[in-house]
Coordinates of C-alpha atoms in Angstrom, one line a residue:
X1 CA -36.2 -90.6 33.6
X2 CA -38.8 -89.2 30.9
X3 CA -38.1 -85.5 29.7
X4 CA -40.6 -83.4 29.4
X5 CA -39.1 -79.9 26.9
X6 CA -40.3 -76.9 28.5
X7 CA -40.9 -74.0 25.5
X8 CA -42.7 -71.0 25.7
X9 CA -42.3 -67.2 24.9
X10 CA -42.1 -65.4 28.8
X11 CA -41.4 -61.3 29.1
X12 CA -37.8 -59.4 29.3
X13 CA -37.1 -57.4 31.8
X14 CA -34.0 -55.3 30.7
X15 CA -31.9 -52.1 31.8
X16 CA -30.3 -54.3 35.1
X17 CA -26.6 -52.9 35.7
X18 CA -26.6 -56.0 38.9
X19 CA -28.8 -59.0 39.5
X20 CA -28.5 -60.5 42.8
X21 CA -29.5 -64.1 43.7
X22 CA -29.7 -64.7 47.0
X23 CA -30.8 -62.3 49.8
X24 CA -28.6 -63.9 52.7
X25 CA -26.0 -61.6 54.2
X26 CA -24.3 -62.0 50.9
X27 CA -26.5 -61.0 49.0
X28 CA -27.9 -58.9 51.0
X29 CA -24.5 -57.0 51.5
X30 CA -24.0 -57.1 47.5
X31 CA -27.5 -55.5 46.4
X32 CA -27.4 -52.4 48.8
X33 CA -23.3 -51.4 48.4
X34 CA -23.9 -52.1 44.4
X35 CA -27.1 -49.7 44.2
X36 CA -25.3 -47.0 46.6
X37 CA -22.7 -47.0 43.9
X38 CA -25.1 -46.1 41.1
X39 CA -26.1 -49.4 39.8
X40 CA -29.4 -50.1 39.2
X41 CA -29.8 -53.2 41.2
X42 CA -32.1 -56.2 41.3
X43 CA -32.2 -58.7 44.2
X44 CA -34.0 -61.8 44.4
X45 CA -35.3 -64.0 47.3
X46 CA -36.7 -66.8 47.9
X47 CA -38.3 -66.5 51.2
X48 CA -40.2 -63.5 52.8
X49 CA -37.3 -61.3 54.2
X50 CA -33.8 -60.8 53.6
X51 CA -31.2 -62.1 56.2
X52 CA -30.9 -65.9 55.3
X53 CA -29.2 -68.1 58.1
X54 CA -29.5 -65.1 60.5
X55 CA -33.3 -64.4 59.9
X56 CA -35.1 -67.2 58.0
X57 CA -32.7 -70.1 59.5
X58 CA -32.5 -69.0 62.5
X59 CA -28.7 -68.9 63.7
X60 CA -28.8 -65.2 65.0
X61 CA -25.1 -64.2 66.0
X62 CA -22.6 -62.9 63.8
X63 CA -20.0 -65.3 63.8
X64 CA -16.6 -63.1 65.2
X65 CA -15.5 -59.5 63.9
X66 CA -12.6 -59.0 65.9
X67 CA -9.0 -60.4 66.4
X68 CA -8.7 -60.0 69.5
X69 CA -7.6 -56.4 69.8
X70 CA -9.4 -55.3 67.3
X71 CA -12.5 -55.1 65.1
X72 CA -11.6 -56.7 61.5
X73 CA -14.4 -56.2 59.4
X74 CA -15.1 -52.5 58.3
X75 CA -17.5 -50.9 55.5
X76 CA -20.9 -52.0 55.5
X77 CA -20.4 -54.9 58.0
X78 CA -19.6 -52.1 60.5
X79 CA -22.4 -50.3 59.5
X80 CA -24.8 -52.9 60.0
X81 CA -23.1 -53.9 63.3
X82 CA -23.4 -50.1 64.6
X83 CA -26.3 -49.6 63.5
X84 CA -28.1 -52.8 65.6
X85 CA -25.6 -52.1 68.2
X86 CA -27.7 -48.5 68.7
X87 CA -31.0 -49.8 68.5
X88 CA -30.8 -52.2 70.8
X89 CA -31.4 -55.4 68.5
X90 CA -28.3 -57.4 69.8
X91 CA -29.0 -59.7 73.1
X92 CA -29.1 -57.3 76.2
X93 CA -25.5 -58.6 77.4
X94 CA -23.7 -57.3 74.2
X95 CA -21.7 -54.5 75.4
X96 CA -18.8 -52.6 72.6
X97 CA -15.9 -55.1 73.2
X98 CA -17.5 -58.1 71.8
X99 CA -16.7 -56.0 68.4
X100 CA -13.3 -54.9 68.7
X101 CA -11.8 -56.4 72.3
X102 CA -12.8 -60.1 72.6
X103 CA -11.9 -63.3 70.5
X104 CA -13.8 -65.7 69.3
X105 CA -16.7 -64.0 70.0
X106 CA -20.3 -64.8 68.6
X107 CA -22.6 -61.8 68.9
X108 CA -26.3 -62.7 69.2
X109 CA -29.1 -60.6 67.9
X110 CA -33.0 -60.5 67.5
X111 CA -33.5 -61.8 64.2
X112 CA -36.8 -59.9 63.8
X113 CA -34.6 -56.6 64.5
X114 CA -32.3 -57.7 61.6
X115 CA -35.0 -57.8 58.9
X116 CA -36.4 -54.5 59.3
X117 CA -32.3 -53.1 58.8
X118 CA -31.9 -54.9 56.0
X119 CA -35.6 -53.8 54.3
X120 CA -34.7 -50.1 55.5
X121 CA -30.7 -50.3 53.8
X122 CA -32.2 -52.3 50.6
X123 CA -35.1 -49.6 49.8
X124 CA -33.1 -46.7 51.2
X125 CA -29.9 -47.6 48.6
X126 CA -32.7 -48.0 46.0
X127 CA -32.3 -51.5 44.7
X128 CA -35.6 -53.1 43.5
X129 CA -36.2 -56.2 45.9
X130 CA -38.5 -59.1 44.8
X131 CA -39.4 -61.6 47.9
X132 CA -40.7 -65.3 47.3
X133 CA -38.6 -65.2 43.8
X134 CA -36.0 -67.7 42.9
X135 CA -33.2 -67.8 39.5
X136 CA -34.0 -71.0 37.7
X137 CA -32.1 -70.5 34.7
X138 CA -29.5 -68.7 32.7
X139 CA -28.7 -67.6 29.3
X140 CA -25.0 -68.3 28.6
X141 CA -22.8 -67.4 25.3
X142 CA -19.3 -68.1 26.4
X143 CA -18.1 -67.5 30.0
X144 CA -20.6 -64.7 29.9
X145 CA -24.5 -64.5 31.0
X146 CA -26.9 -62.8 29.0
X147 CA -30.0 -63.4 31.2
X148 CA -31.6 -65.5 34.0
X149 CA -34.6 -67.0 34.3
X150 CA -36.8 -65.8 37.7
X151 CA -40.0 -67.4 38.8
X152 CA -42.5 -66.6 41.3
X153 CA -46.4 -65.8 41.8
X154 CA -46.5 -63.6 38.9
X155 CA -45.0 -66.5 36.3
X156 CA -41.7 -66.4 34.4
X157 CA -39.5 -63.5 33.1
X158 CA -36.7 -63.2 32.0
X159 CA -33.8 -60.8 33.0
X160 CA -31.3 -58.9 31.3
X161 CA -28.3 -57.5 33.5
X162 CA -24.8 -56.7 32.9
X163 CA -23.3 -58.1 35.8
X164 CA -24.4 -60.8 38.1
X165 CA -23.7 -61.5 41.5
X166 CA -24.8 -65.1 43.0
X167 CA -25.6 -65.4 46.6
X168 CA -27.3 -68.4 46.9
X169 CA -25.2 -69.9 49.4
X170 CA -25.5 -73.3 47.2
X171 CA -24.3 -71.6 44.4
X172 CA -27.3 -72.3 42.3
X173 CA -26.5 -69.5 39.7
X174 CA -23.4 -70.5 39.1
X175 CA -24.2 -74.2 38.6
X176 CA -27.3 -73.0 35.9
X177 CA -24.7 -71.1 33.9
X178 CA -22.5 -74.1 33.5
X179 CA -19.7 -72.7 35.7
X180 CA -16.9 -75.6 37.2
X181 CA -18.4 -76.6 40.8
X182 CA -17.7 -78.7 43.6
X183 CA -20.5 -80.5 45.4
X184 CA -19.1 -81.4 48.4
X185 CA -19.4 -85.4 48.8
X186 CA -20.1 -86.8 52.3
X187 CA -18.0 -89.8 52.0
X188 CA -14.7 -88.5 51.1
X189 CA -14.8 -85.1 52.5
X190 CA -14.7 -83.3 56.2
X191 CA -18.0 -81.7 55.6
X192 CA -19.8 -79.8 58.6
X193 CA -23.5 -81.3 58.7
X194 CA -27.1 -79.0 58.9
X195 CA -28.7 -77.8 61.9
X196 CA -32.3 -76.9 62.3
X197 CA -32.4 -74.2 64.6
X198 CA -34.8 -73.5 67.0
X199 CA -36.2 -70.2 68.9
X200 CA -37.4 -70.3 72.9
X201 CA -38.5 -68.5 75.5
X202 CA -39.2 -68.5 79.1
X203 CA -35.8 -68.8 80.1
X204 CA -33.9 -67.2 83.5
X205 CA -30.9 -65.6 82.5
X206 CA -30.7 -64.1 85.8
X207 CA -30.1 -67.5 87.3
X208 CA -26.7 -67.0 89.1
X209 CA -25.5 -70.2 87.3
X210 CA -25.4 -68.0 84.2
X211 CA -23.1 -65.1 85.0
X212 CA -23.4 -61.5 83.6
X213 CA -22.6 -62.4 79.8
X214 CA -23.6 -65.8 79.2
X215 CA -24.8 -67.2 75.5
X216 CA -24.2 -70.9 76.4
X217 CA -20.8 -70.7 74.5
X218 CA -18.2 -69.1 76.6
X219 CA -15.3 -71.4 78.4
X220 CA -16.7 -72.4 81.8
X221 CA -20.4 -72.7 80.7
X222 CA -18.8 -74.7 77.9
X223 CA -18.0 -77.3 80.3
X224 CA -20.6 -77.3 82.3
X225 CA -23.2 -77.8 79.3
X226 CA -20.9 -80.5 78.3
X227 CA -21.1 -82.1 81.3
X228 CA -25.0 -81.8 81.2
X229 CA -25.2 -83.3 77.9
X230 CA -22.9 -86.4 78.6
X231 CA -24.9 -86.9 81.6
X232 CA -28.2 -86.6 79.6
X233 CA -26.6 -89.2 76.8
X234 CA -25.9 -91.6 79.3
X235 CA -29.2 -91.3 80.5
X236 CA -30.5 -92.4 77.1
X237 CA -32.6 -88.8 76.8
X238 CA -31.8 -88.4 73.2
X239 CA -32.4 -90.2 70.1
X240 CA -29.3 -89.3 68.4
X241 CA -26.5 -89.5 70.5
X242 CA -24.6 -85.9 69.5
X243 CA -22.4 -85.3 71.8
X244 CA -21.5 -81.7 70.5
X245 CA -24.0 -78.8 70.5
X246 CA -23.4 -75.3 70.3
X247 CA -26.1 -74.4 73.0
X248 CA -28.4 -71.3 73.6
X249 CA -27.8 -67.7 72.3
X250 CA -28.7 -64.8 74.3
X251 CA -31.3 -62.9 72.6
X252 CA -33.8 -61.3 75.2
X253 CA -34.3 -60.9 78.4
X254 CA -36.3 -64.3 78.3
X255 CA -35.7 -65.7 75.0
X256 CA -32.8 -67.5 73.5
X257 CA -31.8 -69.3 70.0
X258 CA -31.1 -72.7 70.1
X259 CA -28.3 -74.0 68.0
X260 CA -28.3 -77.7 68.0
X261 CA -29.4 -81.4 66.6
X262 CA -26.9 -82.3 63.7
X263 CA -29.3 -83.7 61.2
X264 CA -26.3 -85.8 59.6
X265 CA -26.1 -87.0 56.0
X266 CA -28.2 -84.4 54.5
X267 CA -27.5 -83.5 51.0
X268 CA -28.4 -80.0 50.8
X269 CA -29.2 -80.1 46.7
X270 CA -31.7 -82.9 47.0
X271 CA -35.5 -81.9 48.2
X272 CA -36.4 -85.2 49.3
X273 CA -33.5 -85.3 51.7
X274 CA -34.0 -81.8 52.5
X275 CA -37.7 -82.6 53.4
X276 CA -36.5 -85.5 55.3
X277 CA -34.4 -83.3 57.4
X278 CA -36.8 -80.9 58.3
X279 CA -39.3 -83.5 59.7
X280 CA -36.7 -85.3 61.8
X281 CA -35.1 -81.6 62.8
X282 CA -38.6 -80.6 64.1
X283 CA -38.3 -84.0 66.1
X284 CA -34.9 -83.3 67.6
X285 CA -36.0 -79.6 68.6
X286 CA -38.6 -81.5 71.5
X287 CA -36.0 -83.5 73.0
X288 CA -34.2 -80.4 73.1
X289 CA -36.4 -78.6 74.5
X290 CA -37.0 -81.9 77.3
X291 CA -33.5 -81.5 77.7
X292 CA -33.2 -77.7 78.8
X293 CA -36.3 -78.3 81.6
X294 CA -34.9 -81.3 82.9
X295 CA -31.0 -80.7 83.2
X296 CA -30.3 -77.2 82.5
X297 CA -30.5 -74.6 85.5
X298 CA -32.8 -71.7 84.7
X299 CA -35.4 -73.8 82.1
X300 CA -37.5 -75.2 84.1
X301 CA -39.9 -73.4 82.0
X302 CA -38.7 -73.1 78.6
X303 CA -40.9 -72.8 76.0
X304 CA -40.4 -73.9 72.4
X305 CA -41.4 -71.3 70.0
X306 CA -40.3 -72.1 66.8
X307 CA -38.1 -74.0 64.9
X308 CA -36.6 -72.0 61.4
X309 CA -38.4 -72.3 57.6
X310 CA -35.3 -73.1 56.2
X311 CA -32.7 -75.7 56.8
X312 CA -29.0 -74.8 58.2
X313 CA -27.3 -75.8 56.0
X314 CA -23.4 -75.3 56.8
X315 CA -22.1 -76.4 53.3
X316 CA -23.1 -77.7 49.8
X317 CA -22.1 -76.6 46.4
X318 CA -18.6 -74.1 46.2
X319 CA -17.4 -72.4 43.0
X320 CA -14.4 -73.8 41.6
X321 CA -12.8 -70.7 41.9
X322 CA -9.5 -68.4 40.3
X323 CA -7.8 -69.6 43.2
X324 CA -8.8 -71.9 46.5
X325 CA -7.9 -71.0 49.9
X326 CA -6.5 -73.7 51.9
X327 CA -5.5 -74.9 55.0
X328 CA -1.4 -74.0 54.2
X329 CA -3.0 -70.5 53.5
X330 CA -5.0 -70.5 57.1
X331 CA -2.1 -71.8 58.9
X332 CA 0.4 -69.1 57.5
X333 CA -2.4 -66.5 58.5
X334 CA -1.3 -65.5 54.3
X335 CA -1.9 -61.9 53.6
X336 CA -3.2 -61.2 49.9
X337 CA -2.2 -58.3 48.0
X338 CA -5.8 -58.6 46.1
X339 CA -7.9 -59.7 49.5
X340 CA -10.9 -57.7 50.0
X341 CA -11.8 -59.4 53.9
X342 CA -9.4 -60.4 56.3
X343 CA -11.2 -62.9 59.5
X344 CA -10.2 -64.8 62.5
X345 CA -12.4 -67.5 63.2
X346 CA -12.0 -71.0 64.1
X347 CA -12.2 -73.9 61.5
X348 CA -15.6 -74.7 62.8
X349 CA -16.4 -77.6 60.8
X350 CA -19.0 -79.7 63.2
X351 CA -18.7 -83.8 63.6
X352 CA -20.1 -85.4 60.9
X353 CA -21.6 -88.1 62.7
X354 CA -22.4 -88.5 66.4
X355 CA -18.9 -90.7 67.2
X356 CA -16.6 -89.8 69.6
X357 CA -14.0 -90.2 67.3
X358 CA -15.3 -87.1 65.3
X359 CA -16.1 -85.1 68.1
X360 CA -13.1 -85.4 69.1
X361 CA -11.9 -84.4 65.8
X362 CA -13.8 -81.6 65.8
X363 CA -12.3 -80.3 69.6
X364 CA -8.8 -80.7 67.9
X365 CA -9.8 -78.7 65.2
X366 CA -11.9 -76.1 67.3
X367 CA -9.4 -75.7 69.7
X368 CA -6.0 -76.7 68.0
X369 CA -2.6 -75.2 67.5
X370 CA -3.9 -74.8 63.5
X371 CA -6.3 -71.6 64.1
X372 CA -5.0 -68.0 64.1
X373 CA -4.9 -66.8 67.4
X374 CA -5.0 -63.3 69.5
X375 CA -4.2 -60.2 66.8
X376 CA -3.6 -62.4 64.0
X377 CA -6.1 -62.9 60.5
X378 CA -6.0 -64.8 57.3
X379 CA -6.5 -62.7 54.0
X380 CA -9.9 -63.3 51.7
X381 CA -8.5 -63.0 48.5
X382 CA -10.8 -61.4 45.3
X383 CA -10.2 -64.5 43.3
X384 CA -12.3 -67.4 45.5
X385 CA -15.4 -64.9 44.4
X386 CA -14.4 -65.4 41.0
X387 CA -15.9 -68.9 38.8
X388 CA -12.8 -70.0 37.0
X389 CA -12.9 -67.9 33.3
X390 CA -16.2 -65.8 33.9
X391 CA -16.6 -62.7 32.7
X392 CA -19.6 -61.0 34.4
X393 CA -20.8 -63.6 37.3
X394 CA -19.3 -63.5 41.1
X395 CA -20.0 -65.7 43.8
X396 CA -20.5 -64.4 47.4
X397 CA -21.2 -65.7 50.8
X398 CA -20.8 -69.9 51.9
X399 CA -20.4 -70.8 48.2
X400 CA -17.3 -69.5 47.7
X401 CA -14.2 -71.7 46.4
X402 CA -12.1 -72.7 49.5
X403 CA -11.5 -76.0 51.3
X404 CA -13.4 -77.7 53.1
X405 CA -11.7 -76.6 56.9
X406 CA -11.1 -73.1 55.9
X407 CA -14.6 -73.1 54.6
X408 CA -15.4 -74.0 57.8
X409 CA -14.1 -70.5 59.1
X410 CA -15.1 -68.2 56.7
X411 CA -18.4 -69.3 55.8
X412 CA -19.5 -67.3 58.8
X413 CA -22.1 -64.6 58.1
X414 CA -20.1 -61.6 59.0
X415 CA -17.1 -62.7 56.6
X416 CA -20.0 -63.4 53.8
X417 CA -21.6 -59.6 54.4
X418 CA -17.7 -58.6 53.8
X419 CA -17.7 -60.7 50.3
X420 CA -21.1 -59.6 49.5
X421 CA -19.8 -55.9 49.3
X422 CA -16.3 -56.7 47.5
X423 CA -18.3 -58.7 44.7
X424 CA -20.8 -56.1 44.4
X425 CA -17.8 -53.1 44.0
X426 CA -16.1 -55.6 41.4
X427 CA -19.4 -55.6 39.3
X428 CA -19.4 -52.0 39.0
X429 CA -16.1 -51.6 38.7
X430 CA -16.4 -54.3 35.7
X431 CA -19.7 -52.1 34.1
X432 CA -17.0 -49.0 34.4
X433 CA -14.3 -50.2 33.0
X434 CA -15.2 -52.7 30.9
X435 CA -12.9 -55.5 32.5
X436 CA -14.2 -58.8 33.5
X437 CA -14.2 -60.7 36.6
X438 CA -11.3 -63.0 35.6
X439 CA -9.3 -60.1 34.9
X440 CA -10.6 -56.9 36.9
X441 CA -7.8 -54.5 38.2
X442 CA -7.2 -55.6 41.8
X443 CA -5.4 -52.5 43.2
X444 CA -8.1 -50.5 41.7
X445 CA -10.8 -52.6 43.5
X446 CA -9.0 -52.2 46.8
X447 CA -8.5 -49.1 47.1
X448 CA -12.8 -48.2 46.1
X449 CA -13.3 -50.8 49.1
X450 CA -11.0 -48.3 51.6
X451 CA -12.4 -45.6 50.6
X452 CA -16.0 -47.1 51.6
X453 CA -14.9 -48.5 55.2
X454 CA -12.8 -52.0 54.5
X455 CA -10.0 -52.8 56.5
X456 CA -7.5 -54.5 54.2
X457 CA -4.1 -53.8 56.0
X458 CA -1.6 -55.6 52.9
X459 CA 1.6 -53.7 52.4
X460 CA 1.0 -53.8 48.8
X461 CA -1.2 -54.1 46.2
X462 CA -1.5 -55.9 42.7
X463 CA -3.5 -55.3 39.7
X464 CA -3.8 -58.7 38.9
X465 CA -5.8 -61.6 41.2
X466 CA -3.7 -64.0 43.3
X467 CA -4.2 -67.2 41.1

């Protein structure tokens, strides 16, 4: 290919303490807990509101925040979660225990409810927010930045910060600065493929086929929709013969969020196959909809509102990391003394192909003796937020260094609000004291995260990452 060298003299922007790239829950989490503790505080986004998967891809439900007995995540997770839970923007079946009493439980909410929370926390903590902006490049000396490179309407600038937080869920900053990556390859790994979501409406919940509480994902409407489905595939209905689909979230009283139609073999990190996707995801989301009137009770008049901007995209690009979580880790449900997050979640990495052989792979995994169970978690340790040797760069959110199955789990967006906040208190702690990422003070960091809300029940603490 022909090179074409871009050169050109574009203004500085300087007197950043935190940039932010990346206004997903990670980010989102990162900008507003980094300005509340006295950082001045830029966050970027490429699309019009802040939220990513939840908001602009349209997967509204928290992935699980309780063990079973009781709620896990604390700080501002909880405060998010409280503060929808009060104004009524989760579906109208969402009642206290989902937080703290039930396991394995998604929590759906109104997408539009969770933008305006996240506008009001972002302006109220006084970090300066810049929509329809995107980090395409970065000034490096060492395993340090010196600047990044934002574009949007206005043109280029360039940005001077101290510390820099990315929350691009493909870990774009990271990849521009020259840190170690992994791009996930579809041929040799167990890699969960994208979704293109889908909002509708005219649905009756009160059909009595539904129960008091149903999303579409609890244990008997589980097999009932799986019945439906196989009796739909046999019937030749679809195109793509998936025989595993999330279903219908609970949103309103009328209105749902659809999460199915694998779009397989997408590589998130090329926009030709990204644009491919979207076109045949827009596709799927009639014969879904032709599916719900025909063989679901209760939508014989669904209505197909919308399918989401922005692709679903489950995993892509991770940070090679200070250390990896892994399956032995998950299985040993391993406490961290440096862990920041602890979760419960199954290893929900989706079929990669519409076989029964990996569905049933994926029931095994979903389902198997491998995940954590009632009252049990697995530690998020400090160091998978770290790049290997960086000084002043974290990453946050679905591009953090793990494996590929415990990615599957964690990748959730109420464990990446949780990292989002840790990464955000390390960068301040780092502009404090003057340590770097690769070698911050641990105890130090955990104790700043109690004090602001975190539950991290370890015995004991270390000053030093787990590595």
């Amino acid at each position: 290919m022909q090179t074409y060298r871009l050169a050109r003299d574009i203004p500085v922007e300087d007197g950043y303490d935190v940039v932010v790239a990346g206004g997903g829950p990670a980010g989102s989490a990162a900008a507003v807990c980094a300005a509340r503790l006295g950082a001045k505080t830029l966050l970027v986004e490429t699309t019009g509101c802040l939220g990513g998967m939840g908001t602009s891809g349209l997967v509204p439900s928290f992935g699980p925040i309780s063990d079973g007995e009781r709620m896990l995540v604390g700080g501002f997770m909880k405060e998010l979660v409280e503060t929808m839970y009060s104004r009524g923007l989760f579906g109208p079946h969402v009642v206290p225990d989902f937080f703290d009493k039930q396991l394995n439980r998604w929590i759906p909410f109104k997408p539009e409810g969770l933008k305006r929370v996240l506008d009001e926390f972002v302006v109220n903590a006084g970090a300066e927010l810049r929509f329809f902006t995107r980090v395409i490049d970065a000034d490096v000396s060492g395993h340090r930045v010196n600047g990044v490179v934002i574009s949007n309407v206005e043109g280029y600038r360039y940005i001077r910060a101290r510390t820099y937080v990315d929350a691009t869920g493909d870990a774009a900053l990271a990849a521009l600065a020259g840190a170690q990556c992994k791009v996930v390859l579809r041929d040799t790994d167990t890699v969960a493929p994208s979704t293109l979501c889908s909002l509708f409406a005219g649905i009756n919940w009160d059909h009595p086929d539904y129960g008091e509480d149903w999303q579409g994902i609890d244990a008997v409407k589980n097999r009932t929709k799986t019945e439906l489905l196989r009796r739909a595939i046999e019937e030749r209905h679809f195109s793509q013969q998936d025989r595993f689909m999330p279903g219908m979230n609970k949103t309103g009283r009328s209105s749902g969020a659809l999460n199915a139609g694998h779009v397989f073999n997408l590589n998130p990190l090329s926009v030709r196959s990204l644009t491919e996707g979207m076109i045949f995801g827009r596709k799927l989301a009639l014969e879904y909809e032709a599916f719900y009137r025909k063989y679901v009770p209760g939508c014989e008049n669904i209505e197909h509102l919308a399918t989401a901007p922005v692709m679903g995209v489950r995993d892509s690009r991770r940070i090679v990391g200070e250390f990896e979580l892994t399956m032995e880790d998950f299985r040993a449900r391993r406490q961290f003394p440096d862990q920041v997050a602890v979760y419960n979640r199954p290893t929900d990495v989706h079929p990669t192909n519409a076989s029964n052989a990996e569905y049933e792979r994926f029931l095994q995994d979903f389902h198997g003796k491998d995940n954590l169970g009632r009252g049990h978690c697995v530690g998020i340790p400090y160091s998978i937020l770290v790049p290997r040797g960086w000084e002043n760069l974290w990453a946050a959110g679905r591009c953090h260094s793990s494996d590929s199955r415990v990615h599957g789990s964690i990748r959730a967006q109420s464990a990446a609000y949780m990292m989002g906040q840790a990464a955000a208190t390390a960068a301040c702690q780092s502009i404090a004291t003057g340590q770097p990422a690769c070698e911050l003070d641990t105890a130090s960091l955990v104790e700043t995260l109690r004090r602001e809300g975190a539950y991290l029940p370890q015995p004991s603490l270390s000053k030093t990452m787990t590595r």
